[in-house]
Amino acid sequence: MLEIDAGSSIEDLLRGSGLPRHEAELLLRSALGCERVYLIAHAGDTIESSNARAAQAWFSRRCAGEPVSYITGWREFYGLKLRVTPDVLIPRAETEQLVELALARLPPGSSARVLELGTGSGAIAVALASLRPGLRITATDVSGKALDVARRNSQEHAVGIVFACSDWFGSIPADSFDLIVSNAPYVAAGDPHLERGDLRFEPRLALVGGDDGLACIRRIAARARQYLRPGGSLLLEHGYDQAESCVVLLRELGYTDVADFRDLAGLPRVSTAVWGG
Ligand code: GLN
């Protein structure tokens, strides 16, 4: 990383960051509290040394591997700015596909009853509530700290969601939901990806789904049958190589209309199914 002396410009700082341009820009934007267009328009301006030091401290953390979103404290998901902390999984672009598929089953004006299991930052529930204000959404997590983050995101986006601390369905009273959605942990315990990139910093609780990654998905798919109304839908995000296992599982459990969808990167990512009806 370059030494920044008095008189360094925004451009000098970005170039000296040692990071890919988009990451350096994201960090600097957050440090200065400005938009990207400001960085471009003021590229040649001298940066105040206290701001330069703050940005460089963040660049160093990123160079040491810490995820950008944990450093800045936010991440954009489905056009919404969401708070994230190391207590929650960082919302991923591929999960927007899960939101899309849920929205396609929940027409505008719908007052359907929706259950999201393992909400983490609240990304899915907050996105659904923002786009379909009439929905009656319950969102759960087993982690109280994750629920604090999710609650804060729901307040900041002024959406009404009922939050519940629950180990999957454990504390949810018998009910009849129109749609159940979950991006449950699905990484296999020994998966080497857990030791790489952002995953090293994220909560294992939110990532690991037993030895083959499917333990949580199996539990959810089995129990959801008691919580869906006839004709209600189950939508589950899964790993790129788990589509066939999920489809077989859902069929064996008696679901109908079982289908699997690819994410924007073209990888199999979400299984959907209908209960009874
Ligand atoms: N999509 C995450 C990954 O990068 C995993 C999320 C999850 O386990 N639900 O591996």
XYZ file of N, CA and C and ligand atoms in Angstrom:
841
model
N 0.840 -1.202 0.000
C 0.000 0.000 0.000
C 0.878 1.256 0.000
N 0.486 2.247 -0.792
C 1.276 3.482 -0.880
C 1.197 4.283 0.411
N 2.293 4.982 0.686
C 2.250 5.958 1.777
C 1.442 7.150 1.274
N 0.472 7.582 2.067
C -0.312 8.744 1.649
C 0.206 9.959 2.404
N 0.671 10.944 1.664
C 1.126 12.143 2.363
C 0.133 13.278 2.132
N 0.334 14.338 2.891
C -0.559 15.491 2.752
C -0.597 15.876 1.280
N -1.766 16.131 0.767
C -1.871 16.522 -0.631
C -2.240 15.381 -1.557
N -2.357 14.156 -1.018
C -2.774 13.033 -1.869
C -4.216 13.228 -2.295
N -4.498 12.783 -3.514
C -5.864 12.938 -4.027
C -6.666 11.647 -3.813
N -7.958 11.749 -4.064
C -8.834 10.579 -3.997
C -8.303 9.489 -4.928
N -7.890 9.888 -6.126
C -7.373 8.930 -7.093
C -6.092 8.258 -6.576
N -5.197 9.050 -5.967
C -3.963 8.469 -5.404
C -4.315 7.401 -4.375
N -5.296 7.747 -3.553
C -5.678 6.834 -2.473
C -6.233 5.534 -3.043
N -7.113 5.652 -4.028
C -7.709 4.454 -4.627
C -6.636 3.593 -5.297
N -5.736 4.235 -6.022
C -4.680 3.493 -6.730
C -3.724 2.822 -5.779
N -3.499 3.465 -4.648
C -2.533 2.908 -3.707
C -3.133 1.890 -2.757
N -4.419 1.595 -2.934
C -5.111 0.752 -1.947
C -4.628 -0.689 -1.948
N -4.103 -1.158 -3.084
C -3.716 -2.568 -3.178
C -4.905 -3.479 -3.395
N -6.059 -2.886 -3.706
C -7.308 -3.657 -3.851
C -7.873 -3.490 -5.255
N -8.726 -4.448 -5.685
C -9.453 -4.217 -6.927
C -10.226 -2.896 -6.829
N -10.293 -2.203 -7.953
C -10.888 -0.864 -7.980
C -12.278 -0.808 -7.312
N -13.170 -1.759 -7.665
C -14.545 -1.654 -7.146
C -14.580 -1.811 -5.627
N -13.667 -2.625 -5.089
C -13.641 -2.776 -3.624
C -13.110 -1.512 -2.959
N -12.041 -0.954 -3.557
C -11.476 0.279 -2.986
C -12.522 1.395 -3.022
N -13.271 1.460 -4.120
C -14.301 2.510 -4.229
C -15.411 2.318 -3.195
N -15.840 1.054 -3.035
C -16.897 0.791 -2.051
C -16.460 1.203 -0.648
N -15.226 0.859 -0.318
C -14.719 1.191 1.018
C -14.577 2.701 1.181
N -14.044 3.355 0.158
C -13.856 4.806 0.275
C -15.201 5.537 0.320
N -16.142 5.070 -0.489
C -17.485 5.663 -0.444
C -18.064 5.593 0.955
N -17.919 4.420 1.581
C -18.475 4.269 2.934
C -17.721 5.121 3.937
N -16.394 5.175 3.778
C -15.592 5.961 4.732
C -15.945 7.446 4.629
N -16.179 7.917 3.401
C -16.474 9.347 3.216
C -17.969 9.647 3.283
N -18.787 8.594 3.233
C -20.236 8.790 3.230
C -20.691 9.466 1.951
N -20.166 9.034 0.822
C -20.558 9.662 -0.440
C -20.932 8.605 -1.480
N -21.427 9.058 -2.604
C -21.782 8.152 -3.698
C -20.594 8.008 -4.645
N -20.653 6.994 -5.503
C -19.546 6.727 -6.431
C -19.297 7.926 -7.352
N -20.385 8.574 -7.760
C -20.249 9.704 -8.682
C -19.388 10.818 -8.067
N -19.441 10.944 -6.751
C -18.619 11.953 -6.073
C -17.135 11.613 -6.247
N -16.808 10.315 -6.077
C -15.402 9.906 -6.204
C -14.879 10.218 -7.601
N -15.749 10.030 -8.598
C -15.329 10.277 -9.983
C -15.169 11.779 -10.208
N -16.176 12.536 -9.770
C -16.155 13.985 -10.017
C -15.010 14.668 -9.263
N -14.615 14.081 -8.109
C -13.602 14.726 -7.273
C -12.298 13.933 -7.224
N -12.071 13.136 -8.266
C -10.905 12.235 -8.268
C -9.599 12.961 -7.975
N -9.480 14.187 -8.477
C -8.211 14.912 -8.323
C -8.143 15.762 -7.061
N -9.227 15.816 -6.299
C -9.244 16.664 -5.094
C -8.340 16.086 -4.000
N -7.742 16.973 -3.261
C -6.938 16.536 -2.114
C -7.864 15.975 -1.038
N -7.458 14.868 -0.442
C -8.310 14.250 0.590
C -7.772 14.621 1.968
N -8.669 14.950 2.854
C -8.274 15.319 4.219
C -7.527 14.155 4.857
N -6.484 14.464 5.615
C -5.643 13.362 6.090
C -6.391 12.433 7.047
N -7.349 12.973 7.839
C -8.077 12.062 8.750
C -8.929 11.083 7.937
N -9.535 11.572 6.855
C -10.311 10.672 5.991
C -9.410 9.654 5.306
N -8.249 10.118 4.875
C -7.312 9.216 4.198
C -6.881 8.106 5.160
N -6.620 8.470 6.402
C -6.195 7.453 7.390
C -7.313 6.452 7.651
N -8.534 6.977 7.777
C -9.677 6.081 8.030
C -9.841 5.098 6.866
N -9.743 5.628 5.645
C -9.915 4.756 4.477
C -8.792 3.734 4.425
N -7.587 4.164 4.721
C -6.464 3.222 4.655
C -6.582 2.114 5.692
N -7.138 2.444 6.853
C -7.334 1.407 7.872
C -8.299 0.349 7.328
N -9.327 0.795 6.609
C -10.277 -0.147 6.022
C -9.641 -0.948 4.895
N -8.820 -0.276 4.081
C -8.126 -0.999 3.005
C -7.259 -2.120 3.598
N -6.582 -1.811 4.700
C -5.714 -2.833 5.308
C -6.527 -4.028 5.780
N -7.681 -3.744 6.394
C -8.523 -4.857 6.864
C -8.958 -5.708 5.675
N -9.324 -5.047 4.603
C -9.744 -5.805 3.408
C -8.588 -6.615 2.832
N -7.387 -5.990 2.813
C -6.210 -6.715 2.299
C -5.940 -7.960 3.147
N -6.329 -7.915 4.436
C -6.136 -9.073 5.311
C -7.281 -10.080 5.165
N -8.233 -9.816 4.253
C -9.246 -10.816 3.935
C -10.643 -10.533 4.434
N -10.794 -9.589 5.354
C -12.121 -9.331 5.933
C -13.106 -8.909 4.828
N -14.327 -9.438 4.837
C -15.283 -9.081 3.788
C -15.605 -7.577 3.788
N -15.727 -7.029 2.602
C -16.038 -5.595 2.459
C -17.272 -5.225 3.290
N -18.309 -6.071 3.231
C -19.571 -5.727 3.910
C -19.448 -5.705 5.436
N -18.547 -6.523 5.990
C -18.356 -6.474 7.449
C -17.571 -5.224 7.844
N -16.729 -4.739 6.930
C -15.965 -3.522 7.221
C -16.890 -2.299 7.132
N -17.680 -2.238 6.061
C -18.542 -1.055 5.889
C -19.811 -1.155 6.734
N -20.229 -2.404 7.035
C -21.441 -2.599 7.832
C -22.719 -2.622 7.013
N -22.577 -2.652 5.690
C -23.802 -2.727 4.882
C -23.563 -3.482 3.585
N -24.657 -3.893 2.974
C -24.616 -4.586 1.701
C -25.912 -4.283 0.959
N -25.809 -4.138 -0.353
C -27.025 -3.906 -1.126
C -27.613 -5.246 -1.548
N -28.910 -5.392 -1.370
C -29.604 -6.622 -1.755
C -30.971 -6.242 -2.295
N -31.230 -6.665 -3.506
C -32.501 -6.365 -4.150
C -32.820 -4.863 -4.106
N -31.789 -4.070 -4.344
C -31.962 -2.614 -4.382
C -32.102 -1.967 -3.014
N -31.955 -2.743 -1.952
C -32.095 -2.200 -0.600
C -30.738 -2.173 0.090
N -30.502 -1.108 0.831
C -29.264 -1.049 1.599
C -29.533 -1.719 2.950
N -28.808 -2.797 3.225
C -29.057 -3.565 4.450
C -27.839 -3.550 5.359
N -28.100 -3.459 6.640
C -27.002 -3.563 7.600
C -26.566 -5.009 7.713
N -25.273 -5.224 7.829
C -24.783 -6.572 8.126
C -23.697 -6.485 9.185
N -23.622 -7.510 9.996
C -22.559 -7.636 10.993
C -22.019 -9.064 10.873
N -20.910 -9.359 11.527
C -20.383 -10.728 11.469
C -21.323 -11.761 12.097
N -22.436 -11.335 12.667
C -23.430 -12.287 13.200
C -24.346 -12.833 12.122
N -24.271 -12.263 10.921
C -25.175 -12.723 9.853
C -24.396 -13.022 8.577
N -24.958 -13.928 7.792
C -24.420 -14.197 6.461
C -24.555 -12.923 5.620
N -23.585 -12.671 4.771
C -23.673 -11.516 3.869
C -24.633 -11.877 2.731
N -25.697 -11.102 2.541
C -26.648 -11.456 1.475
C -25.928 -11.531 0.122
N -26.302 -12.562 -0.662
C -25.641 -12.819 -1.946
C -26.562 -12.475 -3.111
N -25.921 -12.139 -4.227
C -26.693 -11.849 -5.442
C -27.562 -13.054 -5.835
N -27.046 -14.273 -5.647
C -27.825 -15.447 -6.094
C -29.137 -15.602 -5.315
N -29.171 -15.056 -4.119
C -30.387 -15.177 -3.310
C -31.501 -14.274 -3.843
N -31.127 -13.308 -4.691
C -32.165 -12.480 -5.322
C -33.089 -13.346 -6.179
N -32.560 -14.458 -6.702
C -33.380 -15.391 -7.483
C -34.484 -16.009 -6.613
N -34.137 -16.287 -5.359
C -35.123 -16.836 -4.422
C -36.241 -15.810 -4.189
N -35.854 -14.551 -4.047
C -36.844 -13.476 -3.863
C -37.735 -13.366 -5.108
N -37.099 -13.393 -6.286
C -37.859 -13.322 -7.556
C -38.925 -14.411 -7.617
N -38.511 -15.627 -7.287
C -39.436 -16.767 -7.384
C -40.565 -16.647 -6.362
N -40.245 -16.120 -5.191
C -41.291 -15.911 -4.182
C -42.266 -14.832 -4.668
N -41.725 -13.730 -5.203
C -42.588 -12.635 -5.675
C -43.522 -13.117 -6.788
N -43.020 -14.013 -7.633
C -43.844 -14.523 -8.733
C -45.054 -15.310 -8.209
N -44.950 -15.808 -6.974
C -46.050 -16.564 -6.365
C -46.898 -15.694 -5.443
N -46.530 -14.432 -5.317
C -47.227 -13.516 -4.397
C -47.605 -12.262 -5.174
N -48.770 -12.244 -5.799
C -49.104 -11.111 -6.657
C -49.212 -9.798 -5.873
N -49.011 -8.659 -6.566
C -49.159 -7.361 -5.886
C -50.515 -7.291 -5.187
N -50.546 -6.748 -3.994
C -51.792 -6.654 -3.243
C -52.050 -7.886 -2.384
N -51.230 -8.908 -2.535
C -51.432 -10.153 -1.786
C -51.289 -9.921 -0.280
N -52.169 -10.575 0.477
C -52.017 -10.537 1.938
C -51.648 -11.934 2.434
N -50.944 -12.669 1.577
C -50.584 -14.054 1.908
C -49.741 -14.118 3.169
N -49.808 -15.291 3.809
C -49.015 -15.517 5.020
C -47.726 -16.222 4.613
N -46.619 -15.577 4.940
C -45.307 -16.051 4.497
C -44.444 -16.337 5.723
N -43.708 -17.438 5.662
C -42.752 -17.767 6.724
C -41.365 -17.852 6.104
N -40.437 -17.060 6.664
C -39.045 -17.224 6.241
C -38.255 -17.837 7.382
N -37.555 -18.925 7.097
C -36.781 -19.622 8.132
C -35.297 -19.286 7.992
N -34.663 -18.887 9.086
C -33.240 -18.556 9.053
C -33.003 -17.242 8.341
N -33.608 -16.192 8.848
C -33.620 -14.914 8.121
C -32.276 -14.179 8.121
N -31.413 -14.436 9.104
C -30.101 -13.760 9.132
C -30.265 -12.251 9.195
N -29.754 -11.545 8.200
C -29.867 -10.078 8.153
C -31.294 -9.621 7.892
N -32.174 -10.562 7.555
C -33.553 -10.200 7.215
C -33.716 -9.916 5.730
N -32.659 -10.134 4.946
C -32.661 -9.711 3.538
C -33.909 -10.175 2.777
N -34.214 -11.453 2.853
C -35.324 -11.986 2.048
C -36.653 -11.401 2.540
N -36.871 -11.461 3.853
C -38.142 -10.974 4.405
C -38.325 -9.474 4.144
N -37.250 -8.701 4.311
C -37.364 -7.249 4.109
C -37.619 -6.943 2.632
N -36.948 -7.677 1.734
C -37.186 -7.451 0.298
C -38.635 -7.789 -0.049
N -39.141 -8.921 0.448
C -40.529 -9.303 0.145
C -41.505 -8.272 0.711
N -41.262 -7.858 1.951
C -42.168 -6.899 2.595
C -42.139 -5.548 1.894
N -40.970 -5.151 1.375
C -40.873 -3.858 0.679
C -41.644 -3.888 -0.629
N -41.551 -5.010 -1.328
C -42.194 -5.081 -2.645
C -43.661 -5.472 -2.577
N -44.064 -6.149 -1.506
C -45.457 -6.574 -1.346
C -45.919 -6.207 0.061
N -46.252 -4.931 0.248
C -46.520 -4.444 1.616
C -47.681 -5.150 2.317
N -48.564 -5.799 1.581
C -49.708 -6.440 2.228
C -49.403 -7.798 2.850
N -48.240 -8.360 2.562
C -47.934 -9.707 3.060
C -47.882 -9.744 4.575
N -48.252 -10.881 5.133
C -48.102 -11.088 6.583
C -46.922 -12.037 6.768
N -45.788 -11.465 7.130
C -44.536 -12.240 7.130
C -44.048 -12.523 8.548
N -43.722 -13.786 8.782
C -43.006 -14.164 10.001
C -41.610 -14.582 9.573
N -40.593 -14.084 10.266
C -39.211 -14.457 9.934
C -38.524 -14.952 11.199
N -37.825 -16.083 11.073
C -37.201 -16.686 12.253
C -35.686 -16.737 12.112
N -35.044 -16.842 13.243
C -33.634 -17.226 13.266
C -33.356 -17.847 14.627
N -32.390 -18.736 14.685
C -32.029 -19.349 15.960
C -31.080 -18.419 16.722
N -30.485 -17.468 16.017
C -29.534 -16.549 16.633
C -30.216 -15.234 17.017
N -30.175 -14.919 18.320
C -30.756 -13.659 18.791
C -30.028 -12.459 18.198
N -28.710 -12.603 18.016
C -27.932 -11.484 17.461
C -28.303 -11.248 16.008
N -28.549 -12.320 15.272
C -28.998 -12.154 13.883
C -30.357 -11.457 13.872
N -31.239 -11.861 14.778
C -32.572 -11.235 14.816
C -32.484 -9.740 15.116
N -31.510 -9.347 15.936
C -31.333 -7.910 16.201
C -31.016 -7.169 14.909
N -30.149 -7.772 14.081
C -29.787 -7.137 12.802
C -31.020 -7.091 11.892
N -31.739 -8.205 11.827
C -32.919 -8.269 10.951
C -33.982 -7.256 11.386
N -34.191 -7.154 12.695
C -35.175 -6.182 13.204
C -34.794 -4.771 12.805
N -33.510 -4.479 12.952
C -33.034 -3.135 12.615
C -33.253 -2.853 11.126
N -32.980 -3.845 10.286
C -33.202 -3.644 8.852
C -34.683 -3.441 8.551
N -35.542 -4.182 9.246
C -36.984 -4.011 8.975
C -37.438 -2.626 9.428
N -36.862 -2.143 10.541
C -37.236 -0.790 11.006
C -36.741 0.264 10.028
N -35.507 0.110 9.576
C -34.950 1.132 8.682
C -35.679 1.182 7.345
N -36.248 0.053 6.939
C -37.009 0.059 5.686
C -38.514 0.154 5.944
N -38.856 0.394 7.206
C -40.245 0.640 7.607
C -41.205 -0.434 7.098
N -40.824 -1.689 7.319
C -41.723 -2.787 6.940
C -42.127 -3.569 8.192
N -43.315 -4.128 8.153
C -43.829 -4.884 9.291
C -43.564 -6.371 9.115
N -42.714 -6.910 9.982
C -42.413 -8.345 9.948
C -42.476 -8.835 11.388
N -43.053 -10.008 11.601
C -43.045 -10.595 12.948
C -41.802 -11.473 13.044
N -40.940 -11.174 14.007
C -39.718 -11.967 14.160
C -39.878 -12.962 15.305
N -39.288 -14.133 15.143
C -39.357 -15.152 16.187
C -38.028 -15.884 16.282
N -37.569 -16.069 17.527
C -36.342 -16.840 17.737
C -36.738 -18.311 17.731
N -36.264 -19.048 16.776
C -36.713 -20.436 16.644
C -35.670 -21.274 15.910
N -35.501 -22.511 16.365
C -34.648 -23.474 15.680
C -35.517 -24.122 14.600
N -35.422 -23.617 13.399
C -36.339 -23.970 12.307
C -37.784 -23.848 12.789
N -38.567 -24.941 12.776
C -39.976 -24.789 13.172
C -40.170 -24.909 14.693
N -39.066 -25.161 15.420
C -39.160 -25.511 16.839
C -40.114 -24.669 17.668
N -40.090 -23.342 17.523
C -40.922 -22.469 18.365
C -42.061 -21.840 17.577
N -42.351 -22.393 16.405
C -43.441 -21.817 15.605
C -44.705 -22.635 15.840
N -45.761 -21.986 16.367
C -46.993 -22.745 16.612
C -47.571 -23.273 15.300
N -48.257 -24.406 15.395
C -48.866 -25.009 14.204
C -49.643 -23.932 13.470
N -49.502 -23.889 12.176
C -50.103 -22.791 11.425
C -50.276 -23.211 9.980
N -50.804 -22.301 9.206
C -51.082 -22.620 7.821
C -50.591 -21.474 6.949
N -49.383 -21.627 6.430
C -48.768 -20.570 5.622
C -49.031 -20.804 4.134
N -49.074 -19.696 3.410
C -49.227 -19.786 1.950
C -47.897 -20.071 1.278
N -46.843 -19.599 1.909
C -45.526 -19.771 1.297
C -44.461 -19.841 2.396
N -43.568 -20.806 2.250
C -42.426 -20.913 3.169
C -41.165 -20.814 2.334
N -40.243 -19.971 2.782
C -39.028 -19.724 2.010
C -37.827 -19.807 2.946
N -36.725 -20.367 2.440
C -35.530 -20.414 3.277
C -34.249 -20.491 2.443
N -33.290 -19.696 2.853
C -31.913 -19.868 2.396
C -31.176 -20.432 3.602
N -31.371 -21.722 3.820
C -30.804 -22.389 4.996
C -29.321 -22.692 4.738
N -28.577 -23.007 5.787
C -27.173 -23.395 5.572
C -27.128 -24.660 4.708
N -26.280 -24.645 3.672
C -26.232 -25.834 2.815
C -24.824 -26.243 2.398
N -23.824 -25.667 3.032
C -22.450 -26.043 2.698
C -22.095 -27.293 3.520
N -21.420 -28.261 2.867
C -21.015 -29.485 3.576
C -19.893 -29.161 4.569
N -19.930 -29.854 5.725
C -18.997 -29.529 6.823
C -17.530 -29.509 6.372
N -17.133 -30.417 5.478
C -15.714 -30.473 5.092
C -15.397 -29.689 3.831
N -16.316 -28.892 3.348
C -16.112 -28.182 2.081
C -14.942 -27.190 2.195
N -13.934 -27.343 1.321
C -12.765 -26.447 1.411
C -13.093 -24.970 1.197
N -14.253 -24.676 0.586
C -14.621 -23.262 0.400
C -14.783 -22.528 1.733
N -15.066 -23.287 2.788
C -15.235 -22.655 4.106
C -13.945 -21.979 4.561
N -12.828 -22.402 3.997
C -11.523 -21.827 4.390
C -11.069 -20.748 3.417
N -11.971 -20.340 2.528
C -11.571 -19.345 1.513
C -12.482 -18.120 1.540
N -11.911 -17.001 1.097
C -12.706 -15.781 0.853
C -13.565 -15.367 2.035
N -14.695 -14.779 1.721
C -15.598 -14.237 2.748
C -16.080 -15.312 3.724
N -16.245 -16.551 3.229
C -16.825 -17.604 4.071
C -16.049 -17.810 5.373
N -14.722 -17.538 5.334
C -13.906 -17.707 6.553
C -14.396 -16.823 7.686
N -15.041 -15.715 7.351
C -15.432 -14.727 8.358
C -16.911 -14.822 8.735
N -17.669 -15.608 7.979
C -19.118 -15.652 8.203
C -19.472 -16.723 9.242
N -20.645 -16.562 9.894
C -21.004 -17.533 10.939
C -21.185 -18.943 10.367
N -20.474 -19.897 10.952
C -20.618 -21.301 10.508
C -22.069 -21.755 10.601
N -22.719 -21.268 11.646
C -24.122 -21.604 11.884
C -24.999 -21.289 10.669
N -24.608 -20.251 9.925
C -25.408 -19.826 8.777
C -24.979 -20.511 7.490
N -23.872 -21.258 7.557
C -23.311 -21.833 6.329
C -23.402 -23.351 6.264
N -23.096 -24.020 7.393
C -22.880 -25.467 7.343
C -24.162 -26.234 7.639
N -24.500 -27.119 6.690
C -25.700 -27.953 6.831
C -25.332 -29.420 6.990
N -24.544 -29.735 8.021
C -24.177 -31.134 8.285
C -23.157 -31.660 7.289
N -22.899 -32.983 7.364
C -21.811 -33.584 6.581
C -21.992 -33.426 5.078
N -23.219 -33.526 4.594
C -23.422 -33.404 3.139
C -24.077 -32.074 2.757
N -24.249 -31.190 3.735
C -24.826 -29.871 3.457
C -26.344 -29.854 3.423
N -26.965 -31.049 3.429
C -28.419 -31.074 3.211
C -29.241 -31.268 4.489
N -28.562 -31.313 5.641
C -29.271 -31.636 6.891
C -30.412 -30.651 7.177
N -30.169 -29.362 7.018
C -31.209 -28.373 7.343
C -32.325 -28.418 6.300
N -31.932 -28.536 5.046
C -32.936 -28.601 3.974
C -33.856 -29.799 4.200
N -33.301 -30.942 4.620
C -34.145 -32.133 4.892
C -35.140 -31.852 6.018
N -34.632 -31.250 7.087
C -35.522 -30.958 8.239
C -36.632 -30.015 7.835
N -36.261 -28.970 7.109
C -37.251 -27.963 6.725
C -38.294 -28.568 5.787
N -37.819 -29.306 4.779
C -38.752 -29.877 3.793
C -39.734 -30.841 4.461
N -39.242 -31.619 5.427
C -40.128 -32.590 6.089
C -41.170 -31.876 6.954
N -40.714 -30.931 7.772
C -41.646 -30.263 8.699
C -42.590 -29.278 8.002
N -42.137 -28.688 6.918
C -42.957 -27.669 6.234
C -44.319 -28.231 5.841
N -44.393 -29.551 5.665
C -45.672 -30.163 5.263
C -46.767 -29.909 6.301
N -46.367 -29.756 7.564
C -47.371 -29.477 8.613
C -47.687 -27.980 8.726
N -46.946 -27.156 8.004
C -47.109 -25.700 8.151
C -47.610 -25.011 6.890
N -47.776 -25.783 5.816
C -48.273 -25.186 4.570
C -49.752 -25.494 4.407
N -50.494 -24.519 3.913
C -51.883 -24.819 3.572
C -51.870 -25.685 2.314
N -52.931 -26.436 2.047
C -52.970 -27.180 0.791
C -52.806 -26.209 -0.377
N -51.868 -26.495 -1.253
C -51.603 -25.593 -2.381
C -50.526 -24.559 -2.075
N -50.025 -24.562 -0.843
C -48.976 -23.609 -0.471
C -47.624 -24.025 -1.049
N -46.717 -23.036 -1.154
C -45.429 -23.291 -1.816
C -44.263 -23.297 -0.847
N -43.298 -24.151 -1.175
C -42.031 -24.180 -0.440
C -40.920 -23.809 -1.422
N -40.071 -22.865 -1.020
C -38.964 -22.428 -1.874
C -37.672 -22.531 -1.081
N -36.735 -23.299 -1.599
C -35.486 -23.525 -0.875
C -34.273 -23.208 -1.738
N -33.393 -22.346 -1.222
C -32.119 -22.148 -1.920
C -31.225 -23.345 -1.593
N -30.388 -23.737 -2.555
C -29.473 -24.858 -2.305
C -28.154 -24.613 -3.023
N -27.175 -25.485 -2.776
C -25.868 -25.380 -3.420
C -25.947 -25.733 -4.898
N -24.942 -25.302 -5.667
C -24.955 -25.489 -7.133
C -25.039 -26.958 -7.533
N -24.606 -27.867 -6.625
C -24.592 -29.301 -6.964
C -25.659 -30.089 -6.196
N -26.644 -29.387 -5.624
C -27.644 -30.075 -4.792
C -29.034 -30.114 -5.424
N -29.166 -29.665 -6.663
C -30.502 -29.593 -7.268
C -31.167 -30.966 -7.309
N -30.428 -31.967 -7.778
C -31.049 -33.283 -7.941
C -31.457 -33.855 -6.586
N -30.585 -33.740 -5.594
C -30.925 -34.245 -4.255
C -32.170 -33.553 -3.722
N -32.277 -32.255 -3.932
C -33.434 -31.512 -3.413
C -34.712 -31.926 -4.136
N -34.627 -32.063 -5.433
C -35.812 -32.436 -6.218
C -36.290 -33.831 -5.805
N -35.367 -34.776 -5.677
C -35.725 -36.147 -5.267
C -36.341 -36.125 -3.868
N -35.697 -35.395 -2.963
C -36.201 -35.291 -1.579
C -37.636 -34.760 -1.558
N -37.878 -33.689 -2.267
C -39.209 -33.062 -2.244
C -40.258 -34.009 -2.832
N -39.904 -34.715 -3.882
C -40.858 -35.676 -4.468
C -41.132 -36.805 -3.494
N -40.074 -37.325 -2.869
C -40.248 -38.430 -1.911
C -41.126 -38.013 -0.745
N -41.058 -36.743 -0.366
C -41.863 -36.259 0.769
C -43.318 -35.999 0.366
N -43.619 -36.145 -0.905
C -45.008 -36.026 -1.348
C -45.388 -34.678 -1.920
N -44.403 -33.804 -2.121
C -44.710 -32.508 -2.738
C -45.020 -32.708 -4.226
N -45.766 -31.780 -4.781
C -46.053 -31.812 -6.224
C -45.426 -30.592 -6.895
N -45.529 -30.532 -8.200
C -44.988 -29.407 -8.986
C -43.547 -29.071 -8.597
N -42.751 -30.096 -8.378
C -41.368 -29.847 -7.956
C -40.564 -29.343 -9.159
N -39.854 -28.246 -8.955
C -39.070 -27.669 -10.054
C -37.781 -27.092 -9.484
N -36.840 -26.867 -10.374
C -35.582 -26.285 -9.924
C -35.184 -25.152 -10.866
N -34.630 -24.108 -10.305
C -34.324 -22.900 -11.081
C -32.858 -22.512 -10.935
N -32.338 -21.916 -12.010
C -30.949 -21.449 -12.005
C -30.863 -19.999 -11.561
N -29.706 -19.645 -11.013
C -29.510 -18.242 -10.622
C -28.968 -17.450 -11.820
N -28.650 -16.184 -11.600
C -28.198 -15.338 -12.714
C -26.850 -15.791 -13.268
N -26.105 -16.540 -12.471
C -24.828 -17.065 -12.957
C -25.046 -18.370 -13.734
N -26.310 -18.808 -13.854
C -26.610 -20.017 -14.615
C -26.473 -21.298 -13.804
N -26.303 -21.174 -12.476
C -26.137 -22.371 -11.642
C -27.462 -22.753 -10.991
N -27.758 -24.077 -10.910
C -28.968 -24.505 -10.218
C -28.942 -23.964 -8.791
N -30.025 -23.323 -8.345
C -29.938 -22.605 -7.065
C -31.167 -22.695 -6.178
N -32.365 -22.863 -6.777
C -33.578 -22.856 -5.944
C -34.513 -23.980 -6.362
N -34.948 -24.772 -5.358
C -35.990 -25.772 -5.605
C -37.318 -25.214 -5.127
N -38.353 -25.459 -5.907
C -39.686 -25.018 -5.498
C -40.632 -26.223 -5.553
N -41.646 -26.193 -4.693
C -42.590 -27.294 -4.657
C -43.903 -26.822 -4.065
N -44.959 -27.587 -4.315
C -46.277 -27.263 -3.800
C -46.729 -28.402 -2.891
N -47.377 -28.033 -1.777
C -47.861 -29.068 -0.866
C -49.362 -29.323 -1.100
N -49.706 -30.563 -1.416
C -51.108 -30.958 -1.567
C -51.825 -30.080 -2.562
N -53.020 -29.733 -2.230
C -53.799 -28.857 -3.097
C -54.169 -29.584 -4.379
N -24.354 -19.108 -0.887
C -23.468 -19.282 0.223
C -22.089 -19.635 -0.313
O -21.453 -18.844 -0.842
C -23.989 -20.317 1.184
C -25.228 -19.859 1.811
C -25.915 -20.927 2.556
O -25.322 -21.872 3.051
N -27.171 -20.805 2.623
O -21.578 -20.683 -0.231
